[in-house]
PDB file of C-alpha atoms and ligand atoms in Angstrom:
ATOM      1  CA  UNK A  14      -6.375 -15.844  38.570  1.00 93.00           C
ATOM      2  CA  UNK A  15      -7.286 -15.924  35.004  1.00 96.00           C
ATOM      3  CA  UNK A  16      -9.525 -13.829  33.047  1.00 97.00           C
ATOM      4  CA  UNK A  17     -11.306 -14.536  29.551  1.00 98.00           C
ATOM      5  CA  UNK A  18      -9.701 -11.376  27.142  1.00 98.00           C
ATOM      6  CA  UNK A  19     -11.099 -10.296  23.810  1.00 98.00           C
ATOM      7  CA  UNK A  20     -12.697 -12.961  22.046  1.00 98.00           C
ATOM      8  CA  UNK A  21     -15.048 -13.735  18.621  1.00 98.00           C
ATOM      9  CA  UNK A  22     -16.527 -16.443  17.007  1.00 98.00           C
ATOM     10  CA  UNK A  23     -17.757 -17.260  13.736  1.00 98.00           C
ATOM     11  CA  UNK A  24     -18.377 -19.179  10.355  1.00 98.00           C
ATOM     12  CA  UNK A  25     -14.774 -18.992   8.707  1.00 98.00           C
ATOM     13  CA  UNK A  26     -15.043 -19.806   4.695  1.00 98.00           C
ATOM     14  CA  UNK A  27     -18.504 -20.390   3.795  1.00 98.00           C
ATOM     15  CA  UNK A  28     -18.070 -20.860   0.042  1.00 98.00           C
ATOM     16  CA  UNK A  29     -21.252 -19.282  -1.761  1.00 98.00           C
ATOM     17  CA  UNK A  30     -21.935 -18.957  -5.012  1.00 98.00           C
ATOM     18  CA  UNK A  31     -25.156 -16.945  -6.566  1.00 98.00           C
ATOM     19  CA  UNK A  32     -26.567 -17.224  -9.952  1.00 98.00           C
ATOM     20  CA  UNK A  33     -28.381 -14.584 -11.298  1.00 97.00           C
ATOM     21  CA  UNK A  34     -30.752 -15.474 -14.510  1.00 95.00           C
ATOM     22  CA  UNK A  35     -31.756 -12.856 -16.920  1.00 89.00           C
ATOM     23  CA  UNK A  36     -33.184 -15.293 -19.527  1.00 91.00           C
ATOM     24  CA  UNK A  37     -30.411 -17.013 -21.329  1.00 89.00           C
ATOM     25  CA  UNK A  38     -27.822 -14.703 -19.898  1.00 93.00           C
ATOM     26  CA  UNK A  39     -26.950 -15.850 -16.370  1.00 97.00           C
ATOM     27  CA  UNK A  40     -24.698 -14.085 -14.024  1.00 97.00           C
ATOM     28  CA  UNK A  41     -22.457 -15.615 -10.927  1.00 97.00           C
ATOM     29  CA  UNK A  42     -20.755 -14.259  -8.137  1.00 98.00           C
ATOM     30  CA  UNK A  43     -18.335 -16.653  -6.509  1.00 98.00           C
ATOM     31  CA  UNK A  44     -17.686 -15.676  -2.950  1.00 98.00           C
ATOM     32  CA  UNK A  45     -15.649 -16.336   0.193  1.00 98.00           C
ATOM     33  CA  UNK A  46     -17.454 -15.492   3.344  1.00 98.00           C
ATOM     34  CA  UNK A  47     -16.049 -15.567   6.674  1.00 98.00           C
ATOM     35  CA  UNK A  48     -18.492 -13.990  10.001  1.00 99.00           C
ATOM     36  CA  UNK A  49     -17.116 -13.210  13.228  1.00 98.00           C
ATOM     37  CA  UNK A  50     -19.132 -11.977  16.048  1.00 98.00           C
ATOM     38  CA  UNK A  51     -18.461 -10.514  19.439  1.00 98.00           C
ATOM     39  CA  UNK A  52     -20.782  -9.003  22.117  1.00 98.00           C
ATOM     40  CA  UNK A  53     -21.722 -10.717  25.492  1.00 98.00           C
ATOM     41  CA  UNK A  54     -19.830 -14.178  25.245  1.00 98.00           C
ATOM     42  CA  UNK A  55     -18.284 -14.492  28.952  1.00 98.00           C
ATOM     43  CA  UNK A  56     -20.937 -17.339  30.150  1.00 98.00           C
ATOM     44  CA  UNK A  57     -20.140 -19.355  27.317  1.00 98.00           C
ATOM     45  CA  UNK A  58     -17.013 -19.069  27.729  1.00 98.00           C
ATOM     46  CA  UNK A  59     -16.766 -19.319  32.075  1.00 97.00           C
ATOM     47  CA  UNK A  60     -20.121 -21.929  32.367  1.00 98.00           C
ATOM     48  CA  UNK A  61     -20.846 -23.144  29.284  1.00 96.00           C
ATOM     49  CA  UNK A  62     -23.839 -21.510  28.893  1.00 98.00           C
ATOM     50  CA  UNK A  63     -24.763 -21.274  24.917  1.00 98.00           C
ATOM     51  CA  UNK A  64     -27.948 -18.783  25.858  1.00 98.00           C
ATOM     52  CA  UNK A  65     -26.198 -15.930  23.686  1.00 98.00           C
ATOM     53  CA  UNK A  66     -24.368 -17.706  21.128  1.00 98.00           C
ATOM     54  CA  UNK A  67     -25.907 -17.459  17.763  1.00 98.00           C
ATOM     55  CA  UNK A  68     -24.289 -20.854  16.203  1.00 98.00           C
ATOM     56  CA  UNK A  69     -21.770 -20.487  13.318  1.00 98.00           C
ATOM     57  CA  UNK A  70     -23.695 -23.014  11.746  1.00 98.00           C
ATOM     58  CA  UNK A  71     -26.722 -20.123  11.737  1.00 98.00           C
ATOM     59  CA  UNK A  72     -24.410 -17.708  10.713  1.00 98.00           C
ATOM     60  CA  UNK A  73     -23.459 -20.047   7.259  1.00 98.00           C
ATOM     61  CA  UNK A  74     -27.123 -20.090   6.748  1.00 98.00           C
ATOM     62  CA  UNK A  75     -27.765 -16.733   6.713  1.00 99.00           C
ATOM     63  CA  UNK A  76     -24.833 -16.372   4.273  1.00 98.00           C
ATOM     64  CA  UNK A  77     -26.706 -18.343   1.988  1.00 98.00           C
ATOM     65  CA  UNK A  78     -30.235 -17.038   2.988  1.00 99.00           C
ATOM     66  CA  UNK A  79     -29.053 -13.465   2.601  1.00 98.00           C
ATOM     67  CA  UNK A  80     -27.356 -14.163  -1.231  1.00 98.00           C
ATOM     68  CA  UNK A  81     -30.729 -15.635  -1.982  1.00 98.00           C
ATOM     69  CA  UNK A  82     -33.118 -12.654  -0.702  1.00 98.00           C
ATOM     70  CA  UNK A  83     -30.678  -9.823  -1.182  1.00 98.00           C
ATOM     71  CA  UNK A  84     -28.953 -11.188  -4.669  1.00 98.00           C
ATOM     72  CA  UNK A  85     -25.423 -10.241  -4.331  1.00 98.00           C
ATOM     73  CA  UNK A  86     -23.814  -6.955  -6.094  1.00 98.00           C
ATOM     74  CA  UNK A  87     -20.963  -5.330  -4.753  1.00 98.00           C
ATOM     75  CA  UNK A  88     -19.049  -7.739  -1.586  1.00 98.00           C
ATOM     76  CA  UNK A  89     -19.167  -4.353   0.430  1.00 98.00           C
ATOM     77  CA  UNK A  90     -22.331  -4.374   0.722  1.00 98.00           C
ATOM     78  CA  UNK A  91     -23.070  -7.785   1.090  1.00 98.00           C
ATOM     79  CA  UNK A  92     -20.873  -7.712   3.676  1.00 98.00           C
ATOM     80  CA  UNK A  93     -22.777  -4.917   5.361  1.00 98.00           C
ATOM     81  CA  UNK A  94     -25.449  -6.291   5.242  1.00 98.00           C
ATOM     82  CA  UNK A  95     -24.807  -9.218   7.399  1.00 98.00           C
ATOM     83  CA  UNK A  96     -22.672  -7.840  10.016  1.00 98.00           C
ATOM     84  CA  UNK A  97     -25.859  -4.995  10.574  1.00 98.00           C
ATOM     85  CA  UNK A  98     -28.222  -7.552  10.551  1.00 98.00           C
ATOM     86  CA  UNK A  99     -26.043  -9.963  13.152  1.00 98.00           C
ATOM     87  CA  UNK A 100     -25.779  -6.675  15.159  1.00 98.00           C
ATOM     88  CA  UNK A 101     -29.396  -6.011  15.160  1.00 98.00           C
ATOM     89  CA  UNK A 102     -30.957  -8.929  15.373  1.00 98.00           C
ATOM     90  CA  UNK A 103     -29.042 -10.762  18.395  1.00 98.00           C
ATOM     91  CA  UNK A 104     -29.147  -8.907  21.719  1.00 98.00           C
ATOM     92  CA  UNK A 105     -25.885 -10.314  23.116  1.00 98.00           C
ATOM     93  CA  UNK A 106     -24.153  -9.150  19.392  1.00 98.00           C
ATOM     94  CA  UNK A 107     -22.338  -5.794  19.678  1.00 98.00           C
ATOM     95  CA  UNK A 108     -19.531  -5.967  17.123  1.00 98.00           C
ATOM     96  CA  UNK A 109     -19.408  -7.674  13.766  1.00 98.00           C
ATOM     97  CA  UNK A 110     -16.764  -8.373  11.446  1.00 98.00           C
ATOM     98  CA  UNK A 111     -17.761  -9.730   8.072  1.00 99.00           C
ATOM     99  CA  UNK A 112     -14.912 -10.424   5.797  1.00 99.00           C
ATOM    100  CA  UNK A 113     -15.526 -11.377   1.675  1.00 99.00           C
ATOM    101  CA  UNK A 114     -13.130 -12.639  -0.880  1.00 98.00           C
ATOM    102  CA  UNK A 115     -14.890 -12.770  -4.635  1.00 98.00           C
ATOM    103  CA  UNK A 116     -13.465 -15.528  -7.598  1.00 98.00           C
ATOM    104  CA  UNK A 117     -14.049 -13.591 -10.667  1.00 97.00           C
ATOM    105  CA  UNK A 118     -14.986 -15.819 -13.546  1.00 98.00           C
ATOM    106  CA  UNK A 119     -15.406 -14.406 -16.892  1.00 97.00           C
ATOM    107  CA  UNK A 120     -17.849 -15.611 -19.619  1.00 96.00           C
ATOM    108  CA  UNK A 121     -16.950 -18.285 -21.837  1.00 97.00           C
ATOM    109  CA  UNK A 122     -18.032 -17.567 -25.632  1.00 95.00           C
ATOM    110  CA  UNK A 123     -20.567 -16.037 -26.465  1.00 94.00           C
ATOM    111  CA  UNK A 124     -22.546 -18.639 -24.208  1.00 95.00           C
ATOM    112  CA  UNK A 125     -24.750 -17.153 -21.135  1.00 94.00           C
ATOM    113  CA  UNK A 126     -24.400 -19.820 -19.066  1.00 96.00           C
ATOM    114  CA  UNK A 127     -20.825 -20.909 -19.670  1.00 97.00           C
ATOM    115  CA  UNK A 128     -18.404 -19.210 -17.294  1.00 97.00           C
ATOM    116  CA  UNK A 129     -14.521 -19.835 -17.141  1.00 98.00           C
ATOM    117  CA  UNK A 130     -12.279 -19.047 -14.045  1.00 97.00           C
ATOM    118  CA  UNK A 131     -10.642 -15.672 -14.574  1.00 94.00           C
ATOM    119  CA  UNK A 132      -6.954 -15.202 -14.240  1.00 91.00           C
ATOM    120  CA  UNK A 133      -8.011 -12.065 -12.450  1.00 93.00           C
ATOM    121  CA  UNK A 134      -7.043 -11.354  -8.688  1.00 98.00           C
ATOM    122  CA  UNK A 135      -9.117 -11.888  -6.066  1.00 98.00           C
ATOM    123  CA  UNK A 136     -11.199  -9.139  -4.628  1.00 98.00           C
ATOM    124  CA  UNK A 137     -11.474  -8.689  -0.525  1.00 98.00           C
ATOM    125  CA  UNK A 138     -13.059  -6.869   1.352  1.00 98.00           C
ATOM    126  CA  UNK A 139     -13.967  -6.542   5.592  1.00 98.00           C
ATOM    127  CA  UNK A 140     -17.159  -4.765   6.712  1.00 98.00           C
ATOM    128  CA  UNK A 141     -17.895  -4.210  10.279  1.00 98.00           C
ATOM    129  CA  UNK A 142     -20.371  -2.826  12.290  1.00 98.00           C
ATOM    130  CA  UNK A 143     -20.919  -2.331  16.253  1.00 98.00           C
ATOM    131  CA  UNK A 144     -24.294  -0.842  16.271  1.00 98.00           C
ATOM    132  CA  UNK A 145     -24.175   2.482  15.280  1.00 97.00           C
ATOM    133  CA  UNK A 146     -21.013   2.574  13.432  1.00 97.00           C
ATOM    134  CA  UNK A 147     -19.722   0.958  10.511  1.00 98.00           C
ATOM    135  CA  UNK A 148     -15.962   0.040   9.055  1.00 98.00           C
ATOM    136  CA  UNK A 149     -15.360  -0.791   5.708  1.00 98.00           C
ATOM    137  CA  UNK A 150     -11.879  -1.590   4.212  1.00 98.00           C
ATOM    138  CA  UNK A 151     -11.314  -3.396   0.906  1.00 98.00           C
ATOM    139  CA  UNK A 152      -8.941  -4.568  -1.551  1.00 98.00           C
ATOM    140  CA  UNK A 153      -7.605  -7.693  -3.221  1.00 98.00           C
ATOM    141  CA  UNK A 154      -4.422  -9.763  -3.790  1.00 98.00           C
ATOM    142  CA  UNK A 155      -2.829 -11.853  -5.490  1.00 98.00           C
ATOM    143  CA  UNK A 156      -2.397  -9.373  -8.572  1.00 98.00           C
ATOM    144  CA  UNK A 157       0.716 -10.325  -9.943  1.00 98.00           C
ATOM    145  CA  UNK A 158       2.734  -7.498 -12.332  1.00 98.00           C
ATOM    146  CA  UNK A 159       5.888  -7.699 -13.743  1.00 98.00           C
ATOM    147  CA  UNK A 160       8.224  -4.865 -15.336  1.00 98.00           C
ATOM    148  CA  UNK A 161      11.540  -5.993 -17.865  1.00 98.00           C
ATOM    149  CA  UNK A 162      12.560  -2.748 -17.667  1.00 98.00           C
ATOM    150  CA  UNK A 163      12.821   0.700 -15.633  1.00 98.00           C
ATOM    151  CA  UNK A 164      13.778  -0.748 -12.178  1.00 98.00           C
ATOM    152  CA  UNK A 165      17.563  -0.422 -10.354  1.00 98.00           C
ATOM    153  CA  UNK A 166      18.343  -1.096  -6.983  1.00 98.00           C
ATOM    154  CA  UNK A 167      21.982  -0.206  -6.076  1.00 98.00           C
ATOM    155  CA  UNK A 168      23.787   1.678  -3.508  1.00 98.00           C
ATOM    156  CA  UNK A 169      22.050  -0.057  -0.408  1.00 98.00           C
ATOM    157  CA  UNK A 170      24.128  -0.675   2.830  1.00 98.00           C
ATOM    158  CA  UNK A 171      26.973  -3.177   2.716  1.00 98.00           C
ATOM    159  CA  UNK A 172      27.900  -5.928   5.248  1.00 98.00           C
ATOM    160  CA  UNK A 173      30.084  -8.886   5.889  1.00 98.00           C
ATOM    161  CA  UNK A 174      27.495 -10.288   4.172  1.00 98.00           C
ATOM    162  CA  UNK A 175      26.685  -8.399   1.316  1.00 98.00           C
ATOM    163  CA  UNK A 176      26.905 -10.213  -1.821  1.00 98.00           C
ATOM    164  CA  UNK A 177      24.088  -8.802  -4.160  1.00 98.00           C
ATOM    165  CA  UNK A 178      25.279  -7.426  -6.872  1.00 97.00           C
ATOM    166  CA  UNK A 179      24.287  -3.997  -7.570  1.00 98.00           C
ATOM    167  CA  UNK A 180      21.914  -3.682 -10.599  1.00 98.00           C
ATOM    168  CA  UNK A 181      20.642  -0.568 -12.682  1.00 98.00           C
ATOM    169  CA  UNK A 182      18.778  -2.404 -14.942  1.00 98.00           C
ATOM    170  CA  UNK A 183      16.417  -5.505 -13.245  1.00 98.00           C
ATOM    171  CA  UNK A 184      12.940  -7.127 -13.702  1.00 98.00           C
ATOM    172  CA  UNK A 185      10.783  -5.841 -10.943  1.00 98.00           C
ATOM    173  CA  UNK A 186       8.245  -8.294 -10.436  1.00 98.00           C
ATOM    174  CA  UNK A 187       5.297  -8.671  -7.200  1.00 98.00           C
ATOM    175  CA  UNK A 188       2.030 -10.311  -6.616  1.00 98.00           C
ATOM    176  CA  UNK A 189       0.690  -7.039  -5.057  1.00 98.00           C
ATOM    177  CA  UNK A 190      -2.026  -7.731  -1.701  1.00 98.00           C
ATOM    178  CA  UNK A 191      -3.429  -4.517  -0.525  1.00 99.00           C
ATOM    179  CA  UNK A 192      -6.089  -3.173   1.293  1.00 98.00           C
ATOM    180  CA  UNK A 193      -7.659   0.030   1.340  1.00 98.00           C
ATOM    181  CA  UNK A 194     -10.040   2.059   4.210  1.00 98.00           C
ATOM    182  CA  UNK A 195     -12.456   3.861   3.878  1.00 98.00           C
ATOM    183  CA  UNK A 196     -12.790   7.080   5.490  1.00 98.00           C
ATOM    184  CA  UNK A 197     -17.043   6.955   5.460  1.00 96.00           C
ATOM    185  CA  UNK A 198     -18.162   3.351   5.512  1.00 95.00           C
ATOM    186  CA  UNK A 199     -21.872   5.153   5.997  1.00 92.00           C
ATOM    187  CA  UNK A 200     -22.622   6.545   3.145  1.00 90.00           C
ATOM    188  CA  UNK A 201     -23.919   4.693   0.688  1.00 91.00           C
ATOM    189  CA  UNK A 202     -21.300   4.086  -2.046  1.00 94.00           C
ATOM    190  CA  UNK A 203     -20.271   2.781  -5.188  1.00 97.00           C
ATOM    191  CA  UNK A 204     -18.108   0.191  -4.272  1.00 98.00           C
ATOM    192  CA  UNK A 205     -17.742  -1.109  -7.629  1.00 98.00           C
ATOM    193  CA  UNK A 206     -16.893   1.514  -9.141  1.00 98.00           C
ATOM    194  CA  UNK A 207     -13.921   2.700  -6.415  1.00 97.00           C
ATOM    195  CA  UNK A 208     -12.495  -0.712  -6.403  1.00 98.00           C
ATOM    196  CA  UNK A 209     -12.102  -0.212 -10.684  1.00 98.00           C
ATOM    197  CA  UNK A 210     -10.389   3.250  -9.777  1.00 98.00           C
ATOM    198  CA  UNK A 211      -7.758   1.736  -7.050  1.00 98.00           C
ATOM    199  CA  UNK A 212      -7.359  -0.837  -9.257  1.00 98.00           C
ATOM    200  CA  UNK A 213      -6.698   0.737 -12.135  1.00 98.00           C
ATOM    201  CA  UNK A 214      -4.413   3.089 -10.128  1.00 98.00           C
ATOM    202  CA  UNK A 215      -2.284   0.666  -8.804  1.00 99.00           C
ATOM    203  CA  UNK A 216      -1.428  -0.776 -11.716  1.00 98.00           C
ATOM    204  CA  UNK A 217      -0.929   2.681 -13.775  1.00 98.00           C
ATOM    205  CA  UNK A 218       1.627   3.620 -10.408  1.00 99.00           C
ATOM    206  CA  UNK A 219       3.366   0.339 -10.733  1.00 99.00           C
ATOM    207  CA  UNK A 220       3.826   0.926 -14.615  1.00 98.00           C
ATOM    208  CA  UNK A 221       4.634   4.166 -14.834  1.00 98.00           C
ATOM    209  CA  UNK A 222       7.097   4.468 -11.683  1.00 98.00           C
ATOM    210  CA  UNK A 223      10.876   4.542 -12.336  1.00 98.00           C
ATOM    211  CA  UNK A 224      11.702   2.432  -9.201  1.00 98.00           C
ATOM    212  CA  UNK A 225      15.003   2.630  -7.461  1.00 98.00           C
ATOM    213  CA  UNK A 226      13.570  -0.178  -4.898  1.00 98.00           C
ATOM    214  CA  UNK A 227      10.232  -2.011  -4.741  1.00 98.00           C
ATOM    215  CA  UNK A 228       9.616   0.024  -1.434  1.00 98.00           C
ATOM    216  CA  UNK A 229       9.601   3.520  -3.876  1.00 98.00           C
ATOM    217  CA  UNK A 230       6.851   1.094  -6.229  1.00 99.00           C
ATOM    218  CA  UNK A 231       5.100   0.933  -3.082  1.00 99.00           C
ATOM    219  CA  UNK A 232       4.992   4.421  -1.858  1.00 98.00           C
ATOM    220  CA  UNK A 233       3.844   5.293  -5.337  1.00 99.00           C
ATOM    221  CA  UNK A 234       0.947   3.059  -5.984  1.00 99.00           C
ATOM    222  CA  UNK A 235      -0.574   3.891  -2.261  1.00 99.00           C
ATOM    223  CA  UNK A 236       0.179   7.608  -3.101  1.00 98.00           C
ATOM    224  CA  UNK A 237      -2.012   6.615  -6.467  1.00 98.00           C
ATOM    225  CA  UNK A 238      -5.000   5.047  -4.939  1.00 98.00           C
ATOM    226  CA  UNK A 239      -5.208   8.123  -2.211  1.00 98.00           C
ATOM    227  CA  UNK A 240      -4.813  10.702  -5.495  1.00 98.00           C
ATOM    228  CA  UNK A 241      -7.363   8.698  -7.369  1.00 98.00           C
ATOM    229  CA  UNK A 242      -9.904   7.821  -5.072  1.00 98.00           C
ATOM    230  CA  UNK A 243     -11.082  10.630  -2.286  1.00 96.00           C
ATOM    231  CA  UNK A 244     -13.026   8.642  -0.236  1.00 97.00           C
ATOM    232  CA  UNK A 245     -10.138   6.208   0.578  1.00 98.00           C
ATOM    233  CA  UNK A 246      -8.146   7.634   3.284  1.00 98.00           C
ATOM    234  CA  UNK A 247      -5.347   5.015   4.203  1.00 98.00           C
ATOM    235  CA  UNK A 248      -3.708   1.940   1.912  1.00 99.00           C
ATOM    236  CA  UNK A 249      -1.727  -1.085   3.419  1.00 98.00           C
ATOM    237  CA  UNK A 250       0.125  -2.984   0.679  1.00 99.00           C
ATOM    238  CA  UNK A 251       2.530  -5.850   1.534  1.00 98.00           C
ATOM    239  CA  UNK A 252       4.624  -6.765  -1.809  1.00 98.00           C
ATOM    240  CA  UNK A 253       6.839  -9.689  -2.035  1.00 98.00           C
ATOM    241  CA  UNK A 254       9.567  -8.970  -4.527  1.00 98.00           C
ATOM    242  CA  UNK A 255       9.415 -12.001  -6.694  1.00 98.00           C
ATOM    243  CA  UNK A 256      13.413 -12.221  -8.084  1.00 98.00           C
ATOM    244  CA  UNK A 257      14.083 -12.900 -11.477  1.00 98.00           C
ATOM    245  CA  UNK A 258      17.756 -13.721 -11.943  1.00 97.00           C
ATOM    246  CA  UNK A 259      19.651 -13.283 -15.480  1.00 97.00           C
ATOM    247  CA  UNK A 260      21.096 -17.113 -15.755  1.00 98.00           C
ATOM    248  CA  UNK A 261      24.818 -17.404 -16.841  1.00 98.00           C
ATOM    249  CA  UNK A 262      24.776 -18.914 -20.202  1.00 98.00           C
ATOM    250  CA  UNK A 263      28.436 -18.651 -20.545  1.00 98.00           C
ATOM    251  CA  UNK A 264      29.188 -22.203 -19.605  1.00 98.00           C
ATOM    252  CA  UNK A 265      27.065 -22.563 -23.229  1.00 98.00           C
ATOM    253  CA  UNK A 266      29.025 -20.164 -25.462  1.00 98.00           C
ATOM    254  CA  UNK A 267      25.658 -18.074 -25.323  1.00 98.00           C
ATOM    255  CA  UNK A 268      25.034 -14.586 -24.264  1.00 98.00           C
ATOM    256  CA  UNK A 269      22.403 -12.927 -21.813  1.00 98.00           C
ATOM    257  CA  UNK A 270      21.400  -9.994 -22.268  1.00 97.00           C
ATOM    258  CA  UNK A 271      18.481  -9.929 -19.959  1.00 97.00           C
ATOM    259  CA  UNK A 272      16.390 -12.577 -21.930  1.00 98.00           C
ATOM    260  CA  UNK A 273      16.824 -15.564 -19.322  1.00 98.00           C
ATOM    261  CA  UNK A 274      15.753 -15.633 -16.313  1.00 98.00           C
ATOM    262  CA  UNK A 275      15.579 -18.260 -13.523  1.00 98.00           C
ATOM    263  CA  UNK A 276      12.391 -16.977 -11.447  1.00 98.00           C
ATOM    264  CA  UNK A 277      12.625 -17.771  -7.967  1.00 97.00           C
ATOM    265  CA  UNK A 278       9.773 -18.678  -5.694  1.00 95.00           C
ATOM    266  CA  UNK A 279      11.691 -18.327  -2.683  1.00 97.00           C
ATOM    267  CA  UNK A 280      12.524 -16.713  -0.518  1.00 98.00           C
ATOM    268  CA  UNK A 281      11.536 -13.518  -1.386  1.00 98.00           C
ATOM    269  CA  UNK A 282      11.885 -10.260   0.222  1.00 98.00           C
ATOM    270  CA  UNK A 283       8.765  -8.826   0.937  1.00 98.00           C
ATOM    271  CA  UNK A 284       8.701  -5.156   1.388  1.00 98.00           C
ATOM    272  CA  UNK A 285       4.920  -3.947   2.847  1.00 98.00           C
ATOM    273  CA  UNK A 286       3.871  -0.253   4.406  1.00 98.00           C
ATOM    274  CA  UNK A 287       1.329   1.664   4.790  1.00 98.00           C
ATOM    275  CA  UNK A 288       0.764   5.073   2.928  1.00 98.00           C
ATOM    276  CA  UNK A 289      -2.334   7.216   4.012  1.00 98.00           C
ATOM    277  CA  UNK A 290      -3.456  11.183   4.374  1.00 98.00           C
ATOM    278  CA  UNK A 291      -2.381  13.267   7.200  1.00 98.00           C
ATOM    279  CA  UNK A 292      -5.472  13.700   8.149  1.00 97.00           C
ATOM    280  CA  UNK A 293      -6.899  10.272   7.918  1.00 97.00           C
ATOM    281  CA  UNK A 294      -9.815   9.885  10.973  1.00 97.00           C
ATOM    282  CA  UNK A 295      -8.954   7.592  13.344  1.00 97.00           C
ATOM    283  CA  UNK A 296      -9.032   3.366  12.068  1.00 98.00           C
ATOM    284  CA  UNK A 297     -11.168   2.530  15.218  1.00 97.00           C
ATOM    285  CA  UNK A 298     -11.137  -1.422  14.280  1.00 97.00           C
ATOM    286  CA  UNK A 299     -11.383  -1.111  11.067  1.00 98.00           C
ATOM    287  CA  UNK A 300      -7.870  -3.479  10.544  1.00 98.00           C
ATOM    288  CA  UNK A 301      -8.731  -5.930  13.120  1.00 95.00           C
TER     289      UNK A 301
HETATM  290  O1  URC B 430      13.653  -3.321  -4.188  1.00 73.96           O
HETATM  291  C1  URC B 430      14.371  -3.962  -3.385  1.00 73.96           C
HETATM  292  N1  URC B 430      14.335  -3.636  -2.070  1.00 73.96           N
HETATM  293  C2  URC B 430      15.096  -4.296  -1.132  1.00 73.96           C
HETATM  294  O2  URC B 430      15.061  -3.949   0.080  1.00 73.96           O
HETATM  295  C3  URC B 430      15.898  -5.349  -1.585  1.00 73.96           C
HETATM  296  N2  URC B 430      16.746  -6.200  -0.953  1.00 73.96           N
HETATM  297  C4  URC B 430      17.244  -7.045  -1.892  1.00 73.96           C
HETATM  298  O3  URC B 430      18.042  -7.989  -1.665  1.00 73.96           O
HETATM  299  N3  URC B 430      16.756  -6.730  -3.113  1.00 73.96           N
HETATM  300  C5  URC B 430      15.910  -5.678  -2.952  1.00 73.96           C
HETATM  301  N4  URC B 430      15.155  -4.981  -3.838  1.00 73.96           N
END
């Protein structure tokens, strides 16, 4: 006998993008929207009955309805936005999970309506809501740092199969992807203003740390973001270690001393954990 287990359904990707016009001086947000909804779906499922299923191609609209009627400020609340109203507005709905990615783009000249693709990373963030509560975690990825200096790693367990040299002076490189919950995803918030803080936190802890590993980087810069931002009460960062190895010049008469590097895209290790208070509430399904 078989059984139908959890299950959701959504719009995955809608690409949206809202301009906001002041006059000459337009604004854009670029965004990533992906809806997945849960509630009463066994009919559909068992008998094909589509009586509670709100269709994904609704869901897109209302993506787009929602940036028009709303505007669009911080993704957090965007993204609460929807997964309440999906909640409230469809009986067979108990549980949504809205999750946004935003493109920064910055302006181009002193032009208002000319906009050019940031090199920034990308901001994330997944809102949920079942009815009465809400979950809120953000983040981003893809920010890539890179240190010349102030980074060993040496005196690690050896093997058969040990052949890494040990170094005391290496480039520490990592795209960093990391997430961050909130303890209260109720209150009303300044989303914009946290994300700066973590931000700016993680890259002051990724600076400023003399690492011995990437995984001592990492326990530092969650450490940060909990020291730096009180309302965040748990960080999940996943780090791959991008190498940078000195290339042997020697076969050309030339020296290195750490000025060449071959940069490897792979593989890489990729060192991730999770750092968060002792007395963080519980995550309910806030990491689904
Ligand atoms: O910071 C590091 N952590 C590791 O676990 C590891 N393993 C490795 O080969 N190089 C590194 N560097």
């Amino acid at each position: 006998m078989a059984v139908l287990g959890p299950n959701r359904y959504g719009k995955a990707e809608t690409r949206v993008v809202r301009v906001t016009r002041h006059g000459d001086a337009h604004r854009i947000k670029d965004l990533t929207v992906s809806t997945a909804l849960s509630g009463d779906m066994a009919e559909v499922h068992l008998s094909g009955d589509n009586s509670a299923v709100l269709p994904t191609d609704s869901q897109k609209n209302t993506v787009f309805a929602f940036a028009k009627k709303h505007g669009v400020g911080a993704i957090e609340d965007f993204a609460l936005l929807l997964a309440r109203h999906f909640v409230d507005s469809q009986p067979a709905i108990h549980h949504a999970r809205v999750a946004v990615e935003e493109h920064a783009w910055e302006r181009n000249g002193a032009f208002g309506h000319s906009f050019v693709r940031s090199g920034r990373e990308v901001r994330t963030c997944v809102a949920q809501h079942d009815g009465t509560r809400s979950w809120v975690v953000s983040g981003l990825r893809d920010l890539v740092v890179l240190n010349t200096t102030n980074s060993e790693f040496w005196g690690f367990a050896k093997d058969e199969y040990t052949t890494l040299p040990e170094t005391r002076d290496r480039v520490l490189a990592t795209a960093v992807d990391v997430s961050w919950r909130h303890a209260d995803a109720e209150a009303p918030q300044d989303w914009d203003k946290s994300y700066e803080k973590a931000r700016a936190a993680l890259l002051a802890a990724f600076a400023d740390t003399y690492s011995l590993s990437l995984q001592q980087t990492l326990y530092a810069m969650g450490t940060r973001v909990l020291a730096e931002c009180p309302g965040v009460c748990e960080v999940r960062l996943s780090l791959p270690n991008r190498h940078h190895f000195l290339v042997d010049l020697a076969p050309f008469g030339l020296p290195n001393d750490g000025e060449v590097f071959f940069a490897a895209d792979r593989p890489y290790g990729l060192i991730e954990g999770t750092v968060l208070r002792e007395d963080a509430p519980d995550a309910g399904p806030a990491w689904e």
